[in-house]
CSV table of C-alpha atoms and ligand atoms in Angstrom, one decimal:
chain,number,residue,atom,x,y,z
K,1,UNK,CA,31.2,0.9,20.4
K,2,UNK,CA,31.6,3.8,18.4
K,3,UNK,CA,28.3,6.3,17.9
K,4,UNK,CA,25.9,5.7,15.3
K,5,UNK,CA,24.0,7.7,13.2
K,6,UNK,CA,21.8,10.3,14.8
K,7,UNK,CA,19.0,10.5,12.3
K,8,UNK,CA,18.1,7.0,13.7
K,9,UNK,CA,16.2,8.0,16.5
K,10,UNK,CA,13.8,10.1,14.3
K,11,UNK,CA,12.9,7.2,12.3
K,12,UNK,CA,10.1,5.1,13.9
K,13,UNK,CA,10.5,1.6,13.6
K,14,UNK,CA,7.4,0.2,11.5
K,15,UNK,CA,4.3,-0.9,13.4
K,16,UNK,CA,3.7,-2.5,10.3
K,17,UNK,CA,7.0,-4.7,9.7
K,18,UNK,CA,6.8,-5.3,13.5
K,19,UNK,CA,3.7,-7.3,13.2
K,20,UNK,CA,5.1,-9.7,10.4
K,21,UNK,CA,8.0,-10.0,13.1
K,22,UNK,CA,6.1,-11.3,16.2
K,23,UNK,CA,4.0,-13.6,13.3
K,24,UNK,CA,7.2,-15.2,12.1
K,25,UNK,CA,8.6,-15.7,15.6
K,26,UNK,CA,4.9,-17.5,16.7
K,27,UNK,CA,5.4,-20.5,17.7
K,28,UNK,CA,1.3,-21.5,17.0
K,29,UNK,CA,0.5,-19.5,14.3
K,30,UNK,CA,-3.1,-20.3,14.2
K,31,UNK,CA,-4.2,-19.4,17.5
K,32,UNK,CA,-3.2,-15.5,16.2
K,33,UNK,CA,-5.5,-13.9,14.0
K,34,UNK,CA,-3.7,-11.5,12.1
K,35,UNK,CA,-5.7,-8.2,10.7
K,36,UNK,CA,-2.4,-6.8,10.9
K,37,UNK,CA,0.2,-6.4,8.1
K,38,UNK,CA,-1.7,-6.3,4.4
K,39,UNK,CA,-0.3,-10.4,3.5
K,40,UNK,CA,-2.2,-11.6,0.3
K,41,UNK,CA,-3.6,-14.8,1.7
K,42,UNK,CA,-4.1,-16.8,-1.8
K,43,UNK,CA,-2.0,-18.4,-3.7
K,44,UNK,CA,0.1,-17.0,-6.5
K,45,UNK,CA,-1.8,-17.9,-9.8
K,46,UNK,CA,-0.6,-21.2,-11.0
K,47,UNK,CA,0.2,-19.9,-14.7
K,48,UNK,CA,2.8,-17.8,-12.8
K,49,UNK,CA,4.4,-20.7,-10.7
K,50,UNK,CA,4.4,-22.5,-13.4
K,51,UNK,CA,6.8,-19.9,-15.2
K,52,UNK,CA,8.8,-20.1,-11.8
K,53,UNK,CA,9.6,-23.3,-12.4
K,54,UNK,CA,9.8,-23.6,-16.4
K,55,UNK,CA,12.3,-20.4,-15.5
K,56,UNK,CA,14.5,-22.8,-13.6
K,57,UNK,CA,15.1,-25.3,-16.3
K,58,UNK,CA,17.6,-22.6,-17.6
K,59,UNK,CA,19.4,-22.3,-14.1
K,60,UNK,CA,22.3,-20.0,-15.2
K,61,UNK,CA,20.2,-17.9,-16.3
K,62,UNK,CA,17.1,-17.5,-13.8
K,63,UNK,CA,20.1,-16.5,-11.1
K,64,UNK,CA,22.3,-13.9,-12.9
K,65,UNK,CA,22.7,-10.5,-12.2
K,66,UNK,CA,20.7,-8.4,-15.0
K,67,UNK,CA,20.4,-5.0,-15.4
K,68,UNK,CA,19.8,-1.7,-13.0
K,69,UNK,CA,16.4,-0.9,-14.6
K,70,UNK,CA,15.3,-4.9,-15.2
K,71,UNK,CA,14.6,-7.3,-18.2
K,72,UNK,CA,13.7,-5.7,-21.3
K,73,UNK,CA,11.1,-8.4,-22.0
K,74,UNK,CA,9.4,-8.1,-18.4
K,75,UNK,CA,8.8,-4.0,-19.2
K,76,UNK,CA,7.8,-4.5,-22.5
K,77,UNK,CA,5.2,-6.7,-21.1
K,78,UNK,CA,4.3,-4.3,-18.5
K,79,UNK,CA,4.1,-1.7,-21.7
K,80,UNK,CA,1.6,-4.0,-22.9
K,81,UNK,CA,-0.4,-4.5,-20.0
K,82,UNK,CA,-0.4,-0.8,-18.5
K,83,UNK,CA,-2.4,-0.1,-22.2
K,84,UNK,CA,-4.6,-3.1,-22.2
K,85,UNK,CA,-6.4,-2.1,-18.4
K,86,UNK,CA,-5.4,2.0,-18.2
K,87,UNK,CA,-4.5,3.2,-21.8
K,88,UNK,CA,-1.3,4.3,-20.5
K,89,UNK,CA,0.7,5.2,-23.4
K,90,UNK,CA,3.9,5.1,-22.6
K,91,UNK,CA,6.5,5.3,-25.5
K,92,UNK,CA,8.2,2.5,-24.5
K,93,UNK,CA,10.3,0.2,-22.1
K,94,UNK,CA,12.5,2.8,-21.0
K,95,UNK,CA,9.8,4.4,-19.2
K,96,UNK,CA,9.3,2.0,-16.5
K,97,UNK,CA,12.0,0.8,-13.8
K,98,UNK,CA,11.4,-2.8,-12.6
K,99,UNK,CA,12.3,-2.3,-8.5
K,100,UNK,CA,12.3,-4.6,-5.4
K,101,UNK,CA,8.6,-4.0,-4.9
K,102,UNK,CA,7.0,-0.7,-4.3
K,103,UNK,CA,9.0,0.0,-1.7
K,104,UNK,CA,12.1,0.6,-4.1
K,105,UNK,CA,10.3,2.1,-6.0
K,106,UNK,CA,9.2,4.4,-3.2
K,107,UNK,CA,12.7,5.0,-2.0
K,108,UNK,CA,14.6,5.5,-5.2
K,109,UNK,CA,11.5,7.8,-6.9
K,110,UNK,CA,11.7,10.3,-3.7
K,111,UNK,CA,15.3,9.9,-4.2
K,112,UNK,CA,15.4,11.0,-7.8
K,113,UNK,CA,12.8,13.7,-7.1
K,114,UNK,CA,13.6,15.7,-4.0
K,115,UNK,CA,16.4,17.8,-2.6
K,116,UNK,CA,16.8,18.1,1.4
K,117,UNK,CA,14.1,21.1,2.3
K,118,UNK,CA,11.9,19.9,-0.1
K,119,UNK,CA,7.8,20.1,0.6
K,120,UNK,CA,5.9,17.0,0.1
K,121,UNK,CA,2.3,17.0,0.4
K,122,UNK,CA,0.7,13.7,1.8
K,123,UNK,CA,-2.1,12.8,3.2
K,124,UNK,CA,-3.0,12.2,7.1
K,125,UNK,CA,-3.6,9.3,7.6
K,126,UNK,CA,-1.3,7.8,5.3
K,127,UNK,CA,1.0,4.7,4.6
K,128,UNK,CA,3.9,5.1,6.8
K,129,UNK,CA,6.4,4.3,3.8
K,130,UNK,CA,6.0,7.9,3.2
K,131,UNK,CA,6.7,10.0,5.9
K,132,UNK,CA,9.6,7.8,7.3
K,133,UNK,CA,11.8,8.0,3.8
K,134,UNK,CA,10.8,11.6,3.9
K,135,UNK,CA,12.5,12.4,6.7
K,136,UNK,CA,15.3,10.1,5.3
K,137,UNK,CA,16.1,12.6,2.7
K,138,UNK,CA,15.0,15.6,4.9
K,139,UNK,CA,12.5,16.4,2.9
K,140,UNK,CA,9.8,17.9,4.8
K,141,UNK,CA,6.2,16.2,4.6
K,142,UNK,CA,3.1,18.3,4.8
K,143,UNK,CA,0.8,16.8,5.9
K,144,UNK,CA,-2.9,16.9,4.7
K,145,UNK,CA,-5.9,16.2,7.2
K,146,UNK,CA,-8.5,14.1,5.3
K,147,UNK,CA,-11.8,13.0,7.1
K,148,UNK,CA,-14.1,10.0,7.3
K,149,UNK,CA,-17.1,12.6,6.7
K,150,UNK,CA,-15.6,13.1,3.6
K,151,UNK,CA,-14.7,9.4,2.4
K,152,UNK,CA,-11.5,10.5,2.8
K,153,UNK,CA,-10.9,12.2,-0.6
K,154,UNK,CA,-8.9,15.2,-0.2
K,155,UNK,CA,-10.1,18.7,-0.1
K,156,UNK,CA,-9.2,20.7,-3.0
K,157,UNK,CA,-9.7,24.3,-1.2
K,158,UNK,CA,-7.7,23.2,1.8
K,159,UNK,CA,-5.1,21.5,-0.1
K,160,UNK,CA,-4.6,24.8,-2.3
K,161,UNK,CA,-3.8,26.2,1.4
K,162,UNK,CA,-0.8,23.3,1.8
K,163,UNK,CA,0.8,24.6,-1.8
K,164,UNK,CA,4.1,27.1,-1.3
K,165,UNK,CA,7.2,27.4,-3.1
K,166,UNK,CA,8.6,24.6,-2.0
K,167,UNK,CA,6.4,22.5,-2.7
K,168,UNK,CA,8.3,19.7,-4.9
K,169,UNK,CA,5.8,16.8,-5.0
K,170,UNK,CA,2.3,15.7,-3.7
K,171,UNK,CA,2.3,11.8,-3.1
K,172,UNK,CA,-1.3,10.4,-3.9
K,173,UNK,CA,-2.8,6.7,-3.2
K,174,UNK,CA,-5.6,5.6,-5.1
K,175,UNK,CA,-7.0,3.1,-4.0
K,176,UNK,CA,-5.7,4.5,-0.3
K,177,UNK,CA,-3.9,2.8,2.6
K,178,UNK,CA,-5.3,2.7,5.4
K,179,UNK,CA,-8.4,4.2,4.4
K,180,UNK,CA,-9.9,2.2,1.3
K,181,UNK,CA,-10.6,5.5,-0.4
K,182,UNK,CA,-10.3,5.4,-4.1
K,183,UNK,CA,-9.8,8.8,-5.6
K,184,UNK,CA,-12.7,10.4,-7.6
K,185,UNK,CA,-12.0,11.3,-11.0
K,186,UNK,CA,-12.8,15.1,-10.4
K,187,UNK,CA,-10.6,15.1,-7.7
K,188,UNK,CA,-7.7,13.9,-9.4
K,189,UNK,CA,-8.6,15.9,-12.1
K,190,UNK,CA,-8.5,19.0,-9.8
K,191,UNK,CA,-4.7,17.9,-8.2
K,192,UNK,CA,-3.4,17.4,-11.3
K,193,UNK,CA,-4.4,21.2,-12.3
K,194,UNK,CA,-2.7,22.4,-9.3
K,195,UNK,CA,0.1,20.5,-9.8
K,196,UNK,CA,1.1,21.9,-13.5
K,197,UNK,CA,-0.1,25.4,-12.0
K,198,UNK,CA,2.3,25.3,-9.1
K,199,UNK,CA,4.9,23.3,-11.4
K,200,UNK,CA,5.2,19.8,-8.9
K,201,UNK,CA,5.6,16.3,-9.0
K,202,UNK,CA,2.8,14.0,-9.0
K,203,UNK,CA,4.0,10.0,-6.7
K,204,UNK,CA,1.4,8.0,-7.5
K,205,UNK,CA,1.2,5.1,-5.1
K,206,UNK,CA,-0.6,2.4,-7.6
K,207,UNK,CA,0.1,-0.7,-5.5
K,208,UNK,CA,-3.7,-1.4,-5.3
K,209,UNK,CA,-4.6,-0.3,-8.5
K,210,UNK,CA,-6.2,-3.9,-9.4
K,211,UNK,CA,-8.8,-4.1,-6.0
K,212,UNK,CA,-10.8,-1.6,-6.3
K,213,UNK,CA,-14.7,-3.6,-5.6
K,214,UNK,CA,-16.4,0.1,-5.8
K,215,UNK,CA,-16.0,3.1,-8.3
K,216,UNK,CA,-12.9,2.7,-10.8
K,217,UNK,CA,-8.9,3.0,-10.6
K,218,UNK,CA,-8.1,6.6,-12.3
K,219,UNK,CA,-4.9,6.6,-13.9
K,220,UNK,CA,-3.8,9.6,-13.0
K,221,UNK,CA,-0.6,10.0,-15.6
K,222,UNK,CA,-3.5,9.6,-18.3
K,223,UNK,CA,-5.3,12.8,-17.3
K,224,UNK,CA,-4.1,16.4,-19.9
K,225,UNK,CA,-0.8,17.5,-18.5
K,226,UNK,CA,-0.2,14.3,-15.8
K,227,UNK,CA,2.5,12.5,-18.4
K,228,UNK,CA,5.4,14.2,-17.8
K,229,UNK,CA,4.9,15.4,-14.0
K,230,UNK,CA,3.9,12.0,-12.5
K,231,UNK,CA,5.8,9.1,-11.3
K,232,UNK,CA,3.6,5.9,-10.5
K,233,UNK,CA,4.8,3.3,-8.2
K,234,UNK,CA,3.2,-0.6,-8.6
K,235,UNK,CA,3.8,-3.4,-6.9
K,236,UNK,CA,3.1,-7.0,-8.3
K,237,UNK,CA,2.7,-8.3,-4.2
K,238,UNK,CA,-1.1,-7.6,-3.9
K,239,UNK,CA,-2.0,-8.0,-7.4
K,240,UNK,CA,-0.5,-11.3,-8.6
K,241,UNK,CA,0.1,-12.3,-4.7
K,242,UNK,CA,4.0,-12.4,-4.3
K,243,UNK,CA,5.1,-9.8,-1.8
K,244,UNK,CA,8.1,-12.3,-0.6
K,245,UNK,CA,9.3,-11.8,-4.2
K,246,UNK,CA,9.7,-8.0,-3.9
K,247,UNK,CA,8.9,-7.6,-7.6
K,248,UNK,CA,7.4,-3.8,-8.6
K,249,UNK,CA,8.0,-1.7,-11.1
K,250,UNK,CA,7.6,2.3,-11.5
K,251,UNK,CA,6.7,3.9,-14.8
K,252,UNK,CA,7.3,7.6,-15.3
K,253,UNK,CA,8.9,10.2,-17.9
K,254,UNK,CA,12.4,8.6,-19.1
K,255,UNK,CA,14.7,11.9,-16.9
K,256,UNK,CA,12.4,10.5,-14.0
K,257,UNK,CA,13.3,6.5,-14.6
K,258,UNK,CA,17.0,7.2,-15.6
K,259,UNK,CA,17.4,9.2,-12.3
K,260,UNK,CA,15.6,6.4,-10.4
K,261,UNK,CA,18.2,4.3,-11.9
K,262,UNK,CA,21.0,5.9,-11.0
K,263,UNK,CA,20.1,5.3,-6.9
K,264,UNK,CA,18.6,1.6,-7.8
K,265,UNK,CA,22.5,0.7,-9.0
K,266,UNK,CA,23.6,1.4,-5.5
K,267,UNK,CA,20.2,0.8,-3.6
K,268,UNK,CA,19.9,-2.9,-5.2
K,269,UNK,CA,22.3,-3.4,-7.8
K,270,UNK,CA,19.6,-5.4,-10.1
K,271,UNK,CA,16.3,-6.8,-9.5
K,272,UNK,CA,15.7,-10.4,-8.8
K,273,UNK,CA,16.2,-12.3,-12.3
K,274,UNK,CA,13.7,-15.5,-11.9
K,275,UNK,CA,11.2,-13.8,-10.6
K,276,UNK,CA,11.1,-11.5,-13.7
K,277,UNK,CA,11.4,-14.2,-16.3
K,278,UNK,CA,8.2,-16.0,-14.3
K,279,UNK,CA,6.0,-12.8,-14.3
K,280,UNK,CA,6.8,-11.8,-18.1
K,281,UNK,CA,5.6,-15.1,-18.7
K,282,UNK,CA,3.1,-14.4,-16.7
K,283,UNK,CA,2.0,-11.2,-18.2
K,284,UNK,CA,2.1,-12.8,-21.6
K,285,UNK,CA,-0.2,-14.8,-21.5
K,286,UNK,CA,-3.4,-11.8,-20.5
K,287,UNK,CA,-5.7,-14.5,-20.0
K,288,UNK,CA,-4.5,-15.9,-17.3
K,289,UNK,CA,-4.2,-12.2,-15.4
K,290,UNK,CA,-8.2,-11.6,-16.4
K,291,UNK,CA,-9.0,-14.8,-14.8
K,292,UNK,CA,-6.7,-14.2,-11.4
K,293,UNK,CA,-8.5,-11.1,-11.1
K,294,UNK,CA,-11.7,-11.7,-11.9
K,295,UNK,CA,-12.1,-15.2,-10.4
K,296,UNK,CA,-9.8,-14.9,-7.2
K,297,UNK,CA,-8.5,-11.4,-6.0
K,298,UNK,CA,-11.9,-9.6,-6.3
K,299,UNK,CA,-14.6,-11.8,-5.6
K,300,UNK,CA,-12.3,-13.5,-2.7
K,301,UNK,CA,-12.0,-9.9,-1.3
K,302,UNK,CA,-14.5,-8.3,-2.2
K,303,UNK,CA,-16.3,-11.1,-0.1
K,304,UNK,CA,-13.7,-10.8,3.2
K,305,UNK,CA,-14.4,-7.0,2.8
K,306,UNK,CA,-18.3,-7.7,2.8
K,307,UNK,CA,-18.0,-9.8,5.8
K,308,UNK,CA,-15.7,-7.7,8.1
K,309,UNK,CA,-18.1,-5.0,7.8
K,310,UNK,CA,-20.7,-7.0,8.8
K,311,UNK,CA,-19.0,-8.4,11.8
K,312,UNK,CA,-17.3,-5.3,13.0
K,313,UNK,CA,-21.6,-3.6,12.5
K,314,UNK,CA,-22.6,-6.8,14.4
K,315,UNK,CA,-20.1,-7.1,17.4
K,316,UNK,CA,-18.3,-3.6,17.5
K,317,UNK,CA,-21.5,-1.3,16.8
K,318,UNK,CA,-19.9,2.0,18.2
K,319,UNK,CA,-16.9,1.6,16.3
K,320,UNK,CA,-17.0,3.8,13.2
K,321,UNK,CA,-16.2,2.6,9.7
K,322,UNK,CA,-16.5,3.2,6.0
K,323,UNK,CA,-16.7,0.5,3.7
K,324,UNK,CA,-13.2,0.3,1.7
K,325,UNK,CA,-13.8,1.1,-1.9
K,326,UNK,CA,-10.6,-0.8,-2.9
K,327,UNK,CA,-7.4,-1.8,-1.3
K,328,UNK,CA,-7.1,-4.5,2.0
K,329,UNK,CA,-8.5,-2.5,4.8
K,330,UNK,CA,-10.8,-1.1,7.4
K,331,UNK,CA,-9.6,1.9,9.2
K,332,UNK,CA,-12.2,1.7,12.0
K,333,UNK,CA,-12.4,4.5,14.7
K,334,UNK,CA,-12.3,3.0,18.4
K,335,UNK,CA,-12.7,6.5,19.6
K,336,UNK,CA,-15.7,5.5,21.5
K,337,UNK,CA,-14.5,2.3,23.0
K,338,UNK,CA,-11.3,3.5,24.2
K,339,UNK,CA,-12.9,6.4,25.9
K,340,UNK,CA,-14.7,4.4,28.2
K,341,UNK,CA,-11.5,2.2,28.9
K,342,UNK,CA,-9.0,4.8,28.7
K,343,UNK,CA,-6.6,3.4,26.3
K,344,UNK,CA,-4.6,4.7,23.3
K,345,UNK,CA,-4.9,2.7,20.2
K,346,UNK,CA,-1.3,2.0,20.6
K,347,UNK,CA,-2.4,0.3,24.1
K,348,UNK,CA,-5.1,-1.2,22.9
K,349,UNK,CA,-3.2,-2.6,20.2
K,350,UNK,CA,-0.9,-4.0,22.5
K,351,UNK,CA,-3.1,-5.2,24.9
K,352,UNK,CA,-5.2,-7.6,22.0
K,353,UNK,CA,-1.9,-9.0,21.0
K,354,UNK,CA,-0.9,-10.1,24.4
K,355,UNK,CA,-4.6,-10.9,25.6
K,356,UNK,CA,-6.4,-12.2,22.4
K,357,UNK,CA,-3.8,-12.8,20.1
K,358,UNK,CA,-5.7,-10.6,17.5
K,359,UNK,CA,-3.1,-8.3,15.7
K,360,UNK,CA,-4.1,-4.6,14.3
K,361,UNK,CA,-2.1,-2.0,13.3
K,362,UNK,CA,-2.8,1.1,15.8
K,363,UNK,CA,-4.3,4.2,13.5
K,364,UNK,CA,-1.8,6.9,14.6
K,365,UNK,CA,1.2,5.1,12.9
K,366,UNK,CA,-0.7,6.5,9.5
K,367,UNK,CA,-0.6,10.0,11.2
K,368,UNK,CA,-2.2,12.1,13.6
K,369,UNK,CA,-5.7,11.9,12.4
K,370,UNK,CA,-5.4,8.4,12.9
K,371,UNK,CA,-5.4,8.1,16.2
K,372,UNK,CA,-8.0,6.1,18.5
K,373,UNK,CA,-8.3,4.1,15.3
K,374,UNK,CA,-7.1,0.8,14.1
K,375,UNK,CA,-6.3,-0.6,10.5
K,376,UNK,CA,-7.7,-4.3,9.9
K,377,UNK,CA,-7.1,-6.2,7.2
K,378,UNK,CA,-9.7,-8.4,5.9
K,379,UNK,CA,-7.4,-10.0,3.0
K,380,UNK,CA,-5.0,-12.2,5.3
K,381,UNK,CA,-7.7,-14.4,6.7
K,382,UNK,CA,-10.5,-16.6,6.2
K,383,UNK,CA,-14.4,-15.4,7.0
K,384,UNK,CA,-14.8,-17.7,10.1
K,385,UNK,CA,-11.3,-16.4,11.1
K,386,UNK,CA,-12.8,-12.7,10.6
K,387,UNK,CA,-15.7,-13.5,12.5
K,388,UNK,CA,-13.5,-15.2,15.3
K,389,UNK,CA,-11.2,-12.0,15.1
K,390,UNK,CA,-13.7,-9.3,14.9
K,391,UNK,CA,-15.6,-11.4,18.3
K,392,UNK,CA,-12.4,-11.7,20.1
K,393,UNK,CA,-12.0,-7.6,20.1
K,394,UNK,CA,-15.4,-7.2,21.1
K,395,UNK,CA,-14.8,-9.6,24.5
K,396,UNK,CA,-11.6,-7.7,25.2
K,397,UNK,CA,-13.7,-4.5,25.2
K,398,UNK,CA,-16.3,-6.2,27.0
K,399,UNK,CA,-14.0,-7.5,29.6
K,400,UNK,CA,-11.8,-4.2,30.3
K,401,UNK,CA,-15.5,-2.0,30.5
K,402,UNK,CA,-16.8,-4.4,32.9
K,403,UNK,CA,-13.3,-4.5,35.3
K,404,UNK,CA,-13.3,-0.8,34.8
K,405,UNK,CA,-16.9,-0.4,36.7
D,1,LIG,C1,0.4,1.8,-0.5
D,1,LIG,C2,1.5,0.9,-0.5
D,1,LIG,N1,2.6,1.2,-1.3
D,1,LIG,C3,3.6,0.4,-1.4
D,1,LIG,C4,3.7,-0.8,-0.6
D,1,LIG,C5,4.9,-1.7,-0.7
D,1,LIG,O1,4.6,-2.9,-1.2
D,1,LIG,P1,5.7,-3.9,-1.8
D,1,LIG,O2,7.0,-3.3,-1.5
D,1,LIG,O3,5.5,-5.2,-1.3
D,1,LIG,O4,5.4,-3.8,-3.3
D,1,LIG,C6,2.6,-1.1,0.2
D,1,LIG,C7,2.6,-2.4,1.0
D,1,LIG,O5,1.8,-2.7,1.8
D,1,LIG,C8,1.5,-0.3,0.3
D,1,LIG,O6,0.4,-0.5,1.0
């Protein structure tokens, strides 16, 4: 066989994607409780299924190609929308890119943005879509500690320090994966300074913009002299509960969009045509997205989150958390635990798969401050499942402390 590429072996294969791997491949899917990948567990709202399948009464239609940067209708809804909950004021549809979830809009945004060399500032920890497409492009991520003493919001004096020439972009999640952290407004306030100081790109990562159960979503390309520097990536899989639909979109100045557009032709050719006519009818009717939110996604959540906490307090008192302000997860430091039993959160990871079928994703994945930690999701499963989950870890550790002595 002929030799493939060598940048392969610098990418790490996804922790995250494996998980959803070994879930699919279960043969008894209920025996595994999965804290793992962040997998809305309710179901899409019914307005939008119902558009789903009012879509396909005009079959021709719902499954041709459309265009690179998506249905007109769909972004002039998302026009609509953005103003209604951020009083983002864009000028119109050619501002916004529909993509294959965020994670288009991830690739194609960095894409448009970045030449190889390149200094991205992102956080550590931080989702691993980010460094991995980095190193893609050969862009070259710096990295930013940020600390559980500190909620995790970034440090303004120390990020200062992380600013040189090259610095082309700063990628910013609010609210954060893994962490929960949503930005403060001062903060934000503070980057974006910096940013039209030093002349550099503002990625916003929105994906979670609509769980936030503490505080409130800033939207950042609102704030004096964001507009025409930022780029702000959202996904519709956590917020209207479709990620197996890969339907995002990313909003930004129209240079930004058109040279997203240009990599989206070749990346994905179009985005997927039924799922856009369901969600502009989905969108179009605002009620309907006021009542998902409000009824399901937060209080269903915000409830999971509650009771996670509790549990992990409860049957995992030395491990350290902070409660998530918005997004799907804990990010809970074992540090303690895996002192006394010697493992890696990698290995201890491994070892609750194999010996508890509980799945986490290991903390150093998200970067090197995340090690001896573990992300949890608390969206993907029921509160006696939580409980079960959270229990199950606390016998493993029980177990391996008392074979140890
Ligand atoms: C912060 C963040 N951005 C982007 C994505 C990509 O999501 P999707 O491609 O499903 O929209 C995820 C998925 O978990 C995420 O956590």
């Amino acid at each position: 066989m002929p030799r493939m590429a060598k940048q392969l072996a610098n990418i790490k294969t996804s922790a995250i994607r494996r998980t959803s791997a070994w879930l699919a491949l279960a043969k008894d899917k209920r025996e595994i409780i999965s804290f793992g990948g962040g997998a809305p567990s309710l179901p899409p709202p019914p307005e939008f299924v119902q558009k789903m399948k009012d879509a396909l009464n005009d079959p021709w239609r719902a499954v041709s190609y459309g265009g690179t940067r998506g249905s007109v209708d769909l972004r002039e809804a998302i026009v609509r929308d953005l103003h209604k909950y951020g009083n983002v004021e864009l000028e119109g549809p050619d501002n916004i890119i529909i993509t294959h979830g965020g994670t288009e809009g991830i690739f194609a945004g960095l894409e448009a943005l970045l030449d190889p060399s390149d200094e991205v500032i992102i956080a550590d920890p931080t989702y691993l879509g980010y460094p991995e497409v980095l190193k893609i492009m050969d862009a070259k991520a710096v990295t930013l500690p940020v600390y559980v003493e500190d909620g995790f919001q970034p440090d303004i004096e120390l990020l200062k320090k992380k600013v040189s020439r090259r610095t082309k972009a700063l990628v910013l999640l609010s609210p954060d994966n893994p962490t929960g952290r949503v930005i403060r407004p001062e903060i934000a306030k503070a980057i974006v300074d910096l940013a039209c100081d030093h002349d550099f790109w503002i990625v916003c990562d929105d994906a979670y913009k609509h769980t936030v159960f503490e505080g409130k979503h800033t939207w950042v390309s609102t704030l004096p002299g964001a507009e025409e520097r930022t780029l702000t990536i959202c996904s519709f899989s956590k917020e209207a509960s479709i990620p197996g639909l890969r339907l995002g979109y990313t909003y930004g100045s129209i240079e930004a969009i058109d040279g997203m557009e240009k990599y989206a032709q070749y990346l994905s050719l179009c985005p997927e045509t039924l799922a856009q006519m369901a969600m502009t009818g989905y969108l179009n009717d605002p009620e309907a997205k006021d009542r998902y939110l409000s009824e399901q996604i937060i209080p269903t959540y915000r409830e999971r989150s509650d009771s996670m906490g509790r549990y992990i307090q409860e049957y995992l008192p030395e491990a350290k958390i902070t409660k998530p302000q918005g997004a799907f997860y804990y990010f809970a430091n074992f540090e303690v635990y895996l002192d006394k039993i010697g493992l890696t959160d990698e290995e201890f990871a491994d070892e609750l798969r194999l010996k508890k079928n509980v799945i986490v994703i290991p903390g150093d994945v998200f970067g090197e401050n995340g090690k001896s930690h573990a992300r949890m999701t608390f969206v993907s499963e029921p509160d006696k499942r939580i409980e079960e989950g959270v229990k199950r870890i606390s016998e493993y550790l029980s177990e391996k402390q008392a074979n140890k002595t």
